[in-house]
């Protein structure tokens, strides 16, 4: 199965090669779970740059990336636009159905 220490077993490579979509929640997954609101009620979130790089690398390798969040969020739409992600769903109550 594995020819070298630390190498990825072939059966894992085969299963991983079938992945076509990776979907992610946002709050508490791509952020630290905190929400900030300014004096006008605008929402702000902090996103980790390394998460963004990982999402972009997935997309560049041919795996579709989807962001799904229950909150209506201009911040999520903006971050997805920055990362050139096509599948962005905000205000979703039933994430599994989405």
Short mmCIF file of C-alpha atoms in Angstrom, two decimals:
data_model
loop_
_atom_site.label_atom_id
_atom_site.label_comp_id
_atom_site.label_asym_id
_atom_site.label_seq_id
_atom_site.Cartn_x
_atom_site.Cartn_y
_atom_site.Cartn_z
CA UNK A 1 0.00 0.00 0.00
CA UNK A 2 2.46 2.64 1.17
CA UNK A 3 5.93 2.55 -0.27
CA UNK A 4 7.56 5.37 1.69
CA UNK A 5 7.10 6.66 5.23
CA UNK A 6 4.78 9.65 5.19
CA UNK A 7 3.42 8.94 1.71
CA UNK A 8 -0.31 8.95 1.09
CA UNK A 9 -1.84 5.50 0.61
CA UNK A 10 -3.23 4.87 -2.87
CA UNK A 11 -6.78 4.21 -1.64
CA UNK A 12 -6.79 7.64 0.02
CA UNK A 13 -5.52 9.28 -3.19
CA UNK A 14 -8.27 7.54 -5.18
CA UNK A 15 -11.02 8.70 -2.82
CA UNK A 16 -9.64 12.25 -2.67
CA UNK A 17 -9.44 12.35 -6.46
CA UNK A 18 -13.24 12.00 -6.63
CA UNK A 19 -13.91 15.19 -4.65
CA UNK A 20 -15.56 17.84 -6.84
CA UNK A 21 -16.99 20.22 -4.21
CA UNK A 22 -15.85 21.45 -0.79
CA UNK A 23 -18.51 23.42 1.12
CA UNK A 24 -17.75 25.46 4.21
CA UNK A 25 -19.73 27.24 6.89
CA UNK A 26 -18.25 30.66 7.66
CA UNK A 27 -18.85 31.83 11.23
CA UNK A 28 -16.63 29.89 13.60
CA UNK A 29 -15.11 27.92 10.72
CA UNK A 30 -13.40 30.46 8.47
CA UNK A 31 -13.56 33.08 11.23
CA UNK A 32 -12.82 32.91 14.93
CA UNK A 33 -16.52 33.06 15.71
CA UNK A 34 -16.62 36.67 16.84
CA UNK A 35 -18.83 39.29 15.20
CA UNK A 36 -18.18 43.01 15.43
CA UNK A 37 -20.77 45.68 14.80
CA UNK A 38 -19.89 49.31 14.27
CA UNK A 39 -21.94 52.29 15.48
CA UNK A 40 -24.15 52.08 12.36
CA UNK A 41 -24.84 48.37 12.85
CA UNK A 42 -22.51 47.18 10.08
CA UNK A 43 -21.14 43.71 10.66
CA UNK A 44 -17.41 43.00 10.54
CA UNK A 45 -15.59 39.66 10.63
CA UNK A 46 -11.95 38.65 10.65
CA UNK A 47 -10.84 36.04 8.13
CA UNK A 48 -7.52 34.22 8.28
CA UNK A 49 -5.41 34.75 5.17
CA UNK A 50 -4.21 31.12 5.24
CA UNK A 51 -7.81 29.86 5.04
CA UNK A 52 -8.29 32.07 2.01
CA UNK A 53 -5.16 30.67 0.40
CA UNK A 54 -6.37 27.13 1.03
CA UNK A 55 -9.76 27.88 -0.54
CA UNK A 56 -8.11 29.47 -3.56
CA UNK A 57 -5.74 26.49 -3.96
CA UNK A 58 -8.72 24.12 -3.85
CA UNK A 59 -10.50 26.12 -6.55
CA UNK A 60 -7.36 26.34 -8.67
CA UNK A 61 -6.99 22.56 -8.50
CA UNK A 62 -10.45 22.06 -9.97
CA UNK A 63 -12.47 21.57 -6.79
CA UNK A 64 -15.50 23.85 -6.57
CA UNK A 65 -15.64 25.78 -3.30
CA UNK A 66 -18.90 26.89 -1.69
CA UNK A 67 -19.40 29.20 1.28
CA UNK A 68 -22.71 28.73 3.09
CA UNK A 69 -23.84 30.85 6.03
CA UNK A 70 -27.10 31.40 7.88
CA UNK A 71 -26.37 35.10 8.23
CA UNK A 72 -27.08 37.66 5.54
CA UNK A 73 -23.56 38.95 5.20
CA UNK A 74 -22.00 41.49 2.87
CA UNK A 75 -18.71 40.56 4.51
CA UNK A 76 -18.97 36.95 3.30
CA UNK A 77 -19.92 38.06 -0.21
CA UNK A 78 -16.97 40.45 -0.25
CA UNK A 79 -14.50 37.83 0.97
CA UNK A 80 -15.76 35.34 -1.62
CA UNK A 81 -15.40 37.98 -4.33
CA UNK A 82 -11.81 38.68 -3.22
CA UNK A 83 -11.05 34.95 -3.45
CA UNK A 84 -12.88 34.62 -6.80
CA UNK A 85 -15.25 31.98 -5.41
CA UNK A 86 -18.41 31.45 -7.44
CA UNK A 87 -20.65 29.57 -5.00
CA UNK A 88 -21.71 31.83 -2.13
CA UNK A 89 -24.93 31.33 -0.21
CA UNK A 90 -25.95 33.74 2.55
CA UNK A 91 -29.12 33.78 4.63
CA UNK A 92 -29.42 29.98 4.37
CA UNK A 93 -31.41 28.27 7.11
CA UNK A 94 -31.10 24.69 5.81
CA UNK A 95 -27.41 24.34 4.94
CA UNK A 96 -27.64 20.64 4.19
CA UNK A 97 -30.39 21.21 1.62
CA UNK A 98 -28.33 24.02 0.09
#
